[in-house]
mmCIF file of C-alpha atoms in Angstrom:
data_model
loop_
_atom_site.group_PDB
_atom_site.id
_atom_site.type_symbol
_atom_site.label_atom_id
_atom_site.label_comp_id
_atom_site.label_asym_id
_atom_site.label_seq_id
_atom_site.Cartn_x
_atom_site.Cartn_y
_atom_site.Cartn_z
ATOM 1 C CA UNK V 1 -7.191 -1.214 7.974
ATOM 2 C CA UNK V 2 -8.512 2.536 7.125
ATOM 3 C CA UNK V 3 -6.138 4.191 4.284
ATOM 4 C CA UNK V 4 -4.908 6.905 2.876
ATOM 5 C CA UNK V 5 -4.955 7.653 -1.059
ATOM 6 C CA UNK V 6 -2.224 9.654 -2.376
ATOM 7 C CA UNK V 7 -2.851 10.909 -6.460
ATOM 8 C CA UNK V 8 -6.438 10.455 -8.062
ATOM 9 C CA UNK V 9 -4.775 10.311 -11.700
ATOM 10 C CA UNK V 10 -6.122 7.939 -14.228
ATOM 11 C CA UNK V 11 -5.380 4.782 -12.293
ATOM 12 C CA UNK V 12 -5.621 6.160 -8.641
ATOM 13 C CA UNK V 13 -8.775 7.416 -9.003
ATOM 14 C CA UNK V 14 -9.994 3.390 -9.971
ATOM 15 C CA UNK V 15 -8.050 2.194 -7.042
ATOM 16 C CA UNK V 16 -9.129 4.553 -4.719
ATOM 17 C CA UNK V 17 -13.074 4.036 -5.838
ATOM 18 C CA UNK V 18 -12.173 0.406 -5.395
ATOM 19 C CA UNK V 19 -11.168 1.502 -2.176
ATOM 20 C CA UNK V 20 -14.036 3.415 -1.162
ATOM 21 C CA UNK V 21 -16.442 0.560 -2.164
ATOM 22 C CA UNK V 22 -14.869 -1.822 -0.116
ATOM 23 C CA UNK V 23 -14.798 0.052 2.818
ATOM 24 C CA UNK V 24 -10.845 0.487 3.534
ATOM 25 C CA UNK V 25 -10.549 4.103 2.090
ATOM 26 C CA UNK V 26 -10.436 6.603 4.868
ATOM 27 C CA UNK V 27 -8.591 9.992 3.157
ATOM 28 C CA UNK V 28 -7.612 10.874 0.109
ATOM 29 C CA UNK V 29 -4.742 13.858 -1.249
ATOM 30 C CA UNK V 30 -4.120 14.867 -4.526
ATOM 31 C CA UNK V 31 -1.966 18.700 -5.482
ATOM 32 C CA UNK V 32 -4.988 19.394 -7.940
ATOM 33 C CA UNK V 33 -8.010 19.919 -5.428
ATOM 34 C CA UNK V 34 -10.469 20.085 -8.025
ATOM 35 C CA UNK V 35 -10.311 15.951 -8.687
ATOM 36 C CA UNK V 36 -10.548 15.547 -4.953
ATOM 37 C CA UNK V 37 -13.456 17.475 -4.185
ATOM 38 C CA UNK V 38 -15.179 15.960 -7.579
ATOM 39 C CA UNK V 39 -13.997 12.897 -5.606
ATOM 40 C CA UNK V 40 -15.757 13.800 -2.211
ATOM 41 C CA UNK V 41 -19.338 14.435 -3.455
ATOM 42 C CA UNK V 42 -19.588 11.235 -5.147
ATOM 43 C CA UNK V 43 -17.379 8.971 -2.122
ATOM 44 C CA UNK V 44 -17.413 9.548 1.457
ATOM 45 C CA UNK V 45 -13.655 10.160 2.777
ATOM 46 C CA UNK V 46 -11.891 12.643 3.971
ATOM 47 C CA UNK V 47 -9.782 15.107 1.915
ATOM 48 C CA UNK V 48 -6.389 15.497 3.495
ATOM 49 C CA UNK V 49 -4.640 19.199 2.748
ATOM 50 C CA UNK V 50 -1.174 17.612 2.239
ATOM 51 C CA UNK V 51 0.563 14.463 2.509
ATOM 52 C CA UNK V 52 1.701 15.027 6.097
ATOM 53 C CA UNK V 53 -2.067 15.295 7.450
ATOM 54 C CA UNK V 54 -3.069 12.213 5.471
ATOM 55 C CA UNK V 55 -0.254 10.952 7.120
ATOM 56 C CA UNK V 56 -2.566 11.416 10.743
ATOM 57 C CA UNK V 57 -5.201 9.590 9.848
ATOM 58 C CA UNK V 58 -4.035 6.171 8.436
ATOM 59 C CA UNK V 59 -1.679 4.024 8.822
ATOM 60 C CA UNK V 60 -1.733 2.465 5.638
ATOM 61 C CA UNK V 61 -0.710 4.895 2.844
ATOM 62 C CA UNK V 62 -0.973 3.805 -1.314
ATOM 63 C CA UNK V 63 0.558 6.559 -3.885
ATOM 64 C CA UNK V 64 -0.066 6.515 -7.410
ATOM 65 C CA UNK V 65 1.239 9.559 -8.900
ATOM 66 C CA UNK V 66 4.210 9.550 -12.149
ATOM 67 C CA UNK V 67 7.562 11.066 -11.221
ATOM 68 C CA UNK V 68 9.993 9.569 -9.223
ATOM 69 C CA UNK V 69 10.437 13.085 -7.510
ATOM 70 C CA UNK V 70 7.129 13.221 -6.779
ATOM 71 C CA UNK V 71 7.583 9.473 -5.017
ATOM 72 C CA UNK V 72 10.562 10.837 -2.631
ATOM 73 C CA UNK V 73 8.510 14.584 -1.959
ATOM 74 C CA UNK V 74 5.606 12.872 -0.810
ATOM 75 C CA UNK V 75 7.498 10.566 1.342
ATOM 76 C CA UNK V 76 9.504 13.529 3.113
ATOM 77 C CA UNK V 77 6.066 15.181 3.869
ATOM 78 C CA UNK V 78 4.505 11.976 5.387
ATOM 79 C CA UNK V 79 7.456 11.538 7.884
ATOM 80 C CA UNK V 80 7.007 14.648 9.497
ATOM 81 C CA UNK V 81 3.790 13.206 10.782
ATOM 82 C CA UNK V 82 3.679 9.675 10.462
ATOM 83 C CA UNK V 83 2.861 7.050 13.284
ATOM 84 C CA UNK V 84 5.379 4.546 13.522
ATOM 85 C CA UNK V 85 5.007 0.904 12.143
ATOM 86 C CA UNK V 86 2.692 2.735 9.151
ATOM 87 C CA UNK V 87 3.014 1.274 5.999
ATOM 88 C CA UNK V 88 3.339 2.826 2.523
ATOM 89 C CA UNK V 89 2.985 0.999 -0.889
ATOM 90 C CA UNK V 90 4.041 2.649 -3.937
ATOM 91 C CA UNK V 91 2.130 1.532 -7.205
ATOM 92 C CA UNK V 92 3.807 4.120 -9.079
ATOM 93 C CA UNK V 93 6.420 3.540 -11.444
ATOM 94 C CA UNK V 94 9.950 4.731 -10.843
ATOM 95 C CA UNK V 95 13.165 3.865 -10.213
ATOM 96 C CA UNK V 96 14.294 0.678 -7.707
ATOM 97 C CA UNK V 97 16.916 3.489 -6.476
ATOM 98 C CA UNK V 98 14.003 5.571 -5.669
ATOM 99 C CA UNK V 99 12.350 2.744 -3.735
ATOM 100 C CA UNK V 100 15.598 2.424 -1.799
ATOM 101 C CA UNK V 101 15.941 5.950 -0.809
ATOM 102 C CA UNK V 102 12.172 5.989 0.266
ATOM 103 C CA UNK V 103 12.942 3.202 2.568
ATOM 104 C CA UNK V 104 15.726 4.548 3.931
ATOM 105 C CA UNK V 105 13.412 7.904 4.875
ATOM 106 C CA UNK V 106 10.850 5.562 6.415
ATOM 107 C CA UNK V 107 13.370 3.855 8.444
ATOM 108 C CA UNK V 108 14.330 6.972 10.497
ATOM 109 C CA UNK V 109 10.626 6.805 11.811
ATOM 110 C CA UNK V 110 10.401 3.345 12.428
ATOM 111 C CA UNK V 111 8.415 2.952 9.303
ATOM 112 C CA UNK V 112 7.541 1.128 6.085
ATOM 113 C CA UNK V 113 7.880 1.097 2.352
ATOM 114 C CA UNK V 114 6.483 -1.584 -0.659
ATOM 115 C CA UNK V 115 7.699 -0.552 -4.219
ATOM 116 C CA UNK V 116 4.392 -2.483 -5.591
ATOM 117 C CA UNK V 117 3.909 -0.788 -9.405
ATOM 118 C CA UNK V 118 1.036 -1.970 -10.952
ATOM 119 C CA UNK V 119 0.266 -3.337 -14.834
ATOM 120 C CA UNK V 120 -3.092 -3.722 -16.454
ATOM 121 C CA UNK V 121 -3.818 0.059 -17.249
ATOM 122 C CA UNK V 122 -6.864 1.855 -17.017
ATOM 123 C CA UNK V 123 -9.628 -0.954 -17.335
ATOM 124 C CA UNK V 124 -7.668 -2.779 -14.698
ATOM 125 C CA UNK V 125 -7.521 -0.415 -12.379
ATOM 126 C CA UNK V 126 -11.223 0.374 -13.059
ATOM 127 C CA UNK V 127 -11.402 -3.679 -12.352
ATOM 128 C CA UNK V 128 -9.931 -4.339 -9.438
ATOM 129 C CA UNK V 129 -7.559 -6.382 -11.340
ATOM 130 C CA UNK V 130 -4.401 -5.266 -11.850
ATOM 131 C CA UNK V 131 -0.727 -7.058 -11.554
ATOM 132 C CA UNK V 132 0.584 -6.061 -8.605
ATOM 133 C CA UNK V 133 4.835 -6.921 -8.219
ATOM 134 C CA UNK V 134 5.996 -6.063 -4.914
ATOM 135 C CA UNK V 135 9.439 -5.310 -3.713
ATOM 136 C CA UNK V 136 10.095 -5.085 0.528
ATOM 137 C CA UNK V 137 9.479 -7.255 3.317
ATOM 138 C CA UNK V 138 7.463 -9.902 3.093
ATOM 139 C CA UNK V 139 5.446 -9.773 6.249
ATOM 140 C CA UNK V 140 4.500 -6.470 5.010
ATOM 141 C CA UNK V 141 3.296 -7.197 2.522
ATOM 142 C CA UNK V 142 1.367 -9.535 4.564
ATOM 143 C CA UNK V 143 -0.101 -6.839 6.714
ATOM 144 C CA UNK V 144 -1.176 -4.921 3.820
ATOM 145 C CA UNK V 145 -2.434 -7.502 1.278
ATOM 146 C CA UNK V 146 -6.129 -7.837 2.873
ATOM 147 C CA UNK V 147 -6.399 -3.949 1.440
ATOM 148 C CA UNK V 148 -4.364 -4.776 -1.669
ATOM 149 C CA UNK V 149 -6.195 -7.230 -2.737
ATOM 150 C CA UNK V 150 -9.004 -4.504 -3.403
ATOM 151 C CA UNK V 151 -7.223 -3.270 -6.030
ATOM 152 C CA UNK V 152 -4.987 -5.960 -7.077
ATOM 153 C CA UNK V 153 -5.872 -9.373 -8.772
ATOM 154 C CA UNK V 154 -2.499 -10.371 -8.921
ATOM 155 C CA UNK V 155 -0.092 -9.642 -6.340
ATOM 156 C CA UNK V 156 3.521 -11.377 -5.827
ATOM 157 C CA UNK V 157 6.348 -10.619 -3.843
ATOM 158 C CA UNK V 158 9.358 -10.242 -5.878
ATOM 159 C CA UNK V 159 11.922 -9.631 -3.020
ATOM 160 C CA UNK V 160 13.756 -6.999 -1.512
ATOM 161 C CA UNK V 161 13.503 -3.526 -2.215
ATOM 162 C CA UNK V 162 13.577 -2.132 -5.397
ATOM 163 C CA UNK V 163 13.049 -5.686 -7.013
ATOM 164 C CA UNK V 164 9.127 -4.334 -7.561
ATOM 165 C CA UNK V 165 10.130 -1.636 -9.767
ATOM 166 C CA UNK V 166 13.092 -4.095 -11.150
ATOM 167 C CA UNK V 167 10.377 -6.160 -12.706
ATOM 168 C CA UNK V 168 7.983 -3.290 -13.819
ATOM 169 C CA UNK V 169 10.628 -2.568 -16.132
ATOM 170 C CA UNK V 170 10.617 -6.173 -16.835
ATOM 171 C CA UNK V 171 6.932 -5.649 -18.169
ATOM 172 C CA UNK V 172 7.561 -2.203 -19.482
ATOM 173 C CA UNK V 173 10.578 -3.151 -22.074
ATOM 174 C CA UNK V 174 8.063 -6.504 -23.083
ATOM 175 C CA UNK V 175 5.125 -4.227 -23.575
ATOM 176 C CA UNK V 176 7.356 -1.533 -25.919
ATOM 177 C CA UNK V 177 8.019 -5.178 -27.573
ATOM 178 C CA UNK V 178 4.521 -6.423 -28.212
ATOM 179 C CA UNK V 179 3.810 -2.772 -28.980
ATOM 180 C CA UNK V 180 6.140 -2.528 -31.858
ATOM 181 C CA UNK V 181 5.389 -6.302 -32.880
ATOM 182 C CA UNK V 182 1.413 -5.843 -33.019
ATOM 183 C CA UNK V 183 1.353 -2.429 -34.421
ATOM 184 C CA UNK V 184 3.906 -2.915 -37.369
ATOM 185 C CA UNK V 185 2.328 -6.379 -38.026
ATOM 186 C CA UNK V 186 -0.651 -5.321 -38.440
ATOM 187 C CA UNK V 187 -0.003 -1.970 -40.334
ATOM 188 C CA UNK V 188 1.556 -4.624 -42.680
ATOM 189 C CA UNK V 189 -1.735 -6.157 -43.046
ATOM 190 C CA UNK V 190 -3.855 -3.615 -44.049
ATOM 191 C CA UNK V 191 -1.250 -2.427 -46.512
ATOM 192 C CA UNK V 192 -1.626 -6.217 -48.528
ATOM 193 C CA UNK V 193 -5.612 -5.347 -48.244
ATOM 194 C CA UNK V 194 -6.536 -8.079 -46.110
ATOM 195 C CA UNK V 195 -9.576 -7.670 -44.354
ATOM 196 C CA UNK V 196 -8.268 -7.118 -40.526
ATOM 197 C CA UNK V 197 -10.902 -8.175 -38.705
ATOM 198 C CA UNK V 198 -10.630 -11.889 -39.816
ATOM 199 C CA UNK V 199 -6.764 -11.496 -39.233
ATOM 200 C CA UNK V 200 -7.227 -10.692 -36.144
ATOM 201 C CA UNK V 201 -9.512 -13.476 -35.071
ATOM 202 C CA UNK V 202 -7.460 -15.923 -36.664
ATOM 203 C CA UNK V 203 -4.161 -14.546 -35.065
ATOM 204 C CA UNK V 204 -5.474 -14.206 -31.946
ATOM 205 C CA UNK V 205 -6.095 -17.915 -31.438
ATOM 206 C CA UNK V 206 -2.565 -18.750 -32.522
ATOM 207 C CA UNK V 207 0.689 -18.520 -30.895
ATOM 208 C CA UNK V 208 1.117 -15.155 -31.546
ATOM 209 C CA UNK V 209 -2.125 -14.266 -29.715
ATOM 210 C CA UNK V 210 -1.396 -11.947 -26.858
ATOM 211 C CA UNK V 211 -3.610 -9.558 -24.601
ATOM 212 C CA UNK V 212 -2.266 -6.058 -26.526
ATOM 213 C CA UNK V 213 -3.777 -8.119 -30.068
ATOM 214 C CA UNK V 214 -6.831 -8.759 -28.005
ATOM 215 C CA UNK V 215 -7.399 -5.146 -26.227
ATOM 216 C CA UNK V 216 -6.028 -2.746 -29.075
ATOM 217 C CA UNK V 217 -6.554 -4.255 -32.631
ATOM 218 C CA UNK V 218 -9.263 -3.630 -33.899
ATOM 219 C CA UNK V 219 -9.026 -0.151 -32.016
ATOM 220 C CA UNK V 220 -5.919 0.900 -33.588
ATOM 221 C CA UNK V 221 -7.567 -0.198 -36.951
ATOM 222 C CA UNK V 222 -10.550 1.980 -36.637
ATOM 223 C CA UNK V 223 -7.688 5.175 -35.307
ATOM 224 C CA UNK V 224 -9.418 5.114 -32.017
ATOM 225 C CA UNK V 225 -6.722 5.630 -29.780
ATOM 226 C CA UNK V 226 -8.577 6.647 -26.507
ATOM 227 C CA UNK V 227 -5.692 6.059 -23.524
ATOM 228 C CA UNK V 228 -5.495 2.783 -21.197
ATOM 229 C CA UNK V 229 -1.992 3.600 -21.014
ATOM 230 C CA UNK V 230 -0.790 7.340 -22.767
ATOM 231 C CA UNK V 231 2.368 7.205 -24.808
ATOM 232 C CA UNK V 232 3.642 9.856 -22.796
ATOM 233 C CA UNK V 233 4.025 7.972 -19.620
ATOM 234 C CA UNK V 234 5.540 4.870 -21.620
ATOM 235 C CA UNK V 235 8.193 7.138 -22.549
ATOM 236 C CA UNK V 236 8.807 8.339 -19.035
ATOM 237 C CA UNK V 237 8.866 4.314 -18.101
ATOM 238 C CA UNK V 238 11.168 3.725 -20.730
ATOM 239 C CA UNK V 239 13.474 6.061 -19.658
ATOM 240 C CA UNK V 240 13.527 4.461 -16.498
ATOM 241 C CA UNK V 241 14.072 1.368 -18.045
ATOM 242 C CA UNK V 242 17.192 3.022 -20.049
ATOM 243 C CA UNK V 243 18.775 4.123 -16.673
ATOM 244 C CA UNK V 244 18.934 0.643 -15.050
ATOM 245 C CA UNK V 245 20.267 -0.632 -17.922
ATOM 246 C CA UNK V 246 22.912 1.818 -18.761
ATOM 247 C CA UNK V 247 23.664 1.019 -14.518
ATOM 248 C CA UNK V 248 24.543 -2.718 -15.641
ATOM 249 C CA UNK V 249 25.620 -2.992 -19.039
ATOM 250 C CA UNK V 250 27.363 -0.801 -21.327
ATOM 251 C CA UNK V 251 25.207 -2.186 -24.176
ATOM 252 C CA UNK V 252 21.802 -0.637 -24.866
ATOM 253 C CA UNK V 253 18.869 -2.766 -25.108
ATOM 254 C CA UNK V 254 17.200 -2.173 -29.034
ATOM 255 C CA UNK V 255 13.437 -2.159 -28.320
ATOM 256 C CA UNK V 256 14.189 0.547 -25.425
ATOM 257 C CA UNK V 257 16.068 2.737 -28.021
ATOM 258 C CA UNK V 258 13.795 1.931 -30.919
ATOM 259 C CA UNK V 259 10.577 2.484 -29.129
ATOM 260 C CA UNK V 260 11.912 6.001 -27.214
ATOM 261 C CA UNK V 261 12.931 7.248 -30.941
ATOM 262 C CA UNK V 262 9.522 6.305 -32.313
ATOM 263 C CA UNK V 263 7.621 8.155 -29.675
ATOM 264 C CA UNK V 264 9.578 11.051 -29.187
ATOM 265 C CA UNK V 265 8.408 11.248 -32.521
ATOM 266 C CA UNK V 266 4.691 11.211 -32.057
ATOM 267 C CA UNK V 267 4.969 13.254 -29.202
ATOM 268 C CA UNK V 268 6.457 15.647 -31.161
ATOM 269 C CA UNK V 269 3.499 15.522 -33.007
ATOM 270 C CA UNK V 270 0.850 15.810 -30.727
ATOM 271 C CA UNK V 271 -0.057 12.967 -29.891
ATOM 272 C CA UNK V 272 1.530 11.908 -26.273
ATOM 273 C CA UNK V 273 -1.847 11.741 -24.503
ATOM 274 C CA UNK V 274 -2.903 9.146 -27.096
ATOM 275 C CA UNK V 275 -2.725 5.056 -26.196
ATOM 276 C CA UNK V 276 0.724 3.996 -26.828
ATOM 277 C CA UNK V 277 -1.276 2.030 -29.501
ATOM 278 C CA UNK V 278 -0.780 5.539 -31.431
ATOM 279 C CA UNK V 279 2.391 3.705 -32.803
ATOM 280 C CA UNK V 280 0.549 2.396 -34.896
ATOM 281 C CA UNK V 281 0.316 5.623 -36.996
ATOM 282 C CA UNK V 282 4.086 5.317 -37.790
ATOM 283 C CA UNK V 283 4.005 2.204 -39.030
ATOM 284 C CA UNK V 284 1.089 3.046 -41.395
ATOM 285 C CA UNK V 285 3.126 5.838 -42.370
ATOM 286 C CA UNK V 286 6.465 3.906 -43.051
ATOM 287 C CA UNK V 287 4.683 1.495 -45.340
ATOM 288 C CA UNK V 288 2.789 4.068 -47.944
ATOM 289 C CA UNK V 289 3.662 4.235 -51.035
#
């Protein structure tokens, strides 16, 4: 099925070379022309002025860009031109209220829409091997998966609309968790002089072994804190994650709060466009002397 590629960011660029390689990718759009004509030279497609002529070309339509604003803009473009029975998936991460109101826009023209965000960060959208949790109809999702499965190791449907994004906030509160676990554990550890790297092999083979141990460690150690996933954007998730709640509960949920305080703080300071693994600066800070 020839598709369209909406936002070549840090993970739609991956998808959309994953794309390319496999032969699906047919157009690409993205509001900064510069990455899309970097984009062109290297993979042939065709660059699409806006979302509504993208929206003639394909049927099939993926967007990865960050706002949930962004989501419902795009979305009003593509139905101005759209064929009907086209499909859009969503790997961005927003709101399962967002995902509704997209669906209800692609219902007026007979229409499609998969809230299907995505977890594995950069190097698994570099991959081709990302989590992929997918809220809509199921046979869909069945259409689409042959192209999904491109860029997606992974992929489950949840259920119904909205329950995608429902369970990427799922993963986003457990990953502030593990952030706040790993990083203060092991700030801990270098301040009683151990020597890390044998903590960390030992640890890692033990039950509190876990893939953020494995993938950031000994990074974090050595203050290398290139992004797979900026801090910046786990803020923006977290926020998201702080709405739902607040929708259900009148009780806030600790790591959310904790975690939004801490990196309001480092954003604060610069360092936003870091690896959320930049937490760890904090907790080398709170434990000096």
């Amino acid at each position: 099925m020839e598709t369209g590629f909406i936002g070549l960011g840090a993970m739609g660029k991956y998808m959309a070379i994953n794309l390319s390689k496999a032969g699906y990718l047919k157009t690409v759009f993205n509001r900064t022309t510069k990455k899309t004509e970097i984009f062109k030279k290297e993979y042939k497609c065709l660059v699409s002025n806006s979302p509504s002529e993208l929206a003639t070309r394909c049927r099939l339509i993926i967007i990865s860009v960050s706002r949930d604003q962004d989501v419902l803009d795009i979305v009003k473009q593509l139905i101005t031109k759209i064929s009907s029975n086209s499909i859009i998936v969503d790997t961005s991460t927003t709101s399962s209220k967002t995902a509704k109101k997209a669906t209800d826009l692609l219902k007026k023209v007979n229409s499609y829409f998969l809230d299907a965000p995505v977890s594995g960060g950069v190097e698994g959208a570099k991959n081709g091997t990302l989590a992929m949790m997918v809220g809509g109809e199921k046979q869909v999702l069945k259409e689409a998966r042959p192209v999904l499965n491109v860029i997606a190791k992974n992929i489950v449907h949840i259920g119904p609309t909205g329950s995608g994004q429902a369970t990427k906030a799922v993963n986003q509160i457990m990953a502030a968790g593990m952030n706040q676990a790993v990083t203060e554990a092991l700030a801990f550890g270098e301040a009683m002089n151990l020597p890390m790297e044998k903590v960390i092999k030992i640890v890692s083979t033990g039950a509190a072994g876990n893939w953020f141990l494995d993938h950031r460690g000994e990074t974090m150690l050595s203050g290398k804190f290139e992004p797979g996933f900026k801090l910046s954007l786990h803020q923006k998730d977290l926020s998201i994650c702080q709405s739902m709640v607040g929708s259900i509960s009148e009780n806030a949920l600790p790591i959310i709060e904790m975690t939004l305080i801490h990196y309001k703080k480092l954003i604060d300071d610069g360092y936003g466009d870091e690896d959320i693994s930049a937490l760890f600066r904090l907790k080398q800070a709170n434990l000096k002397k």
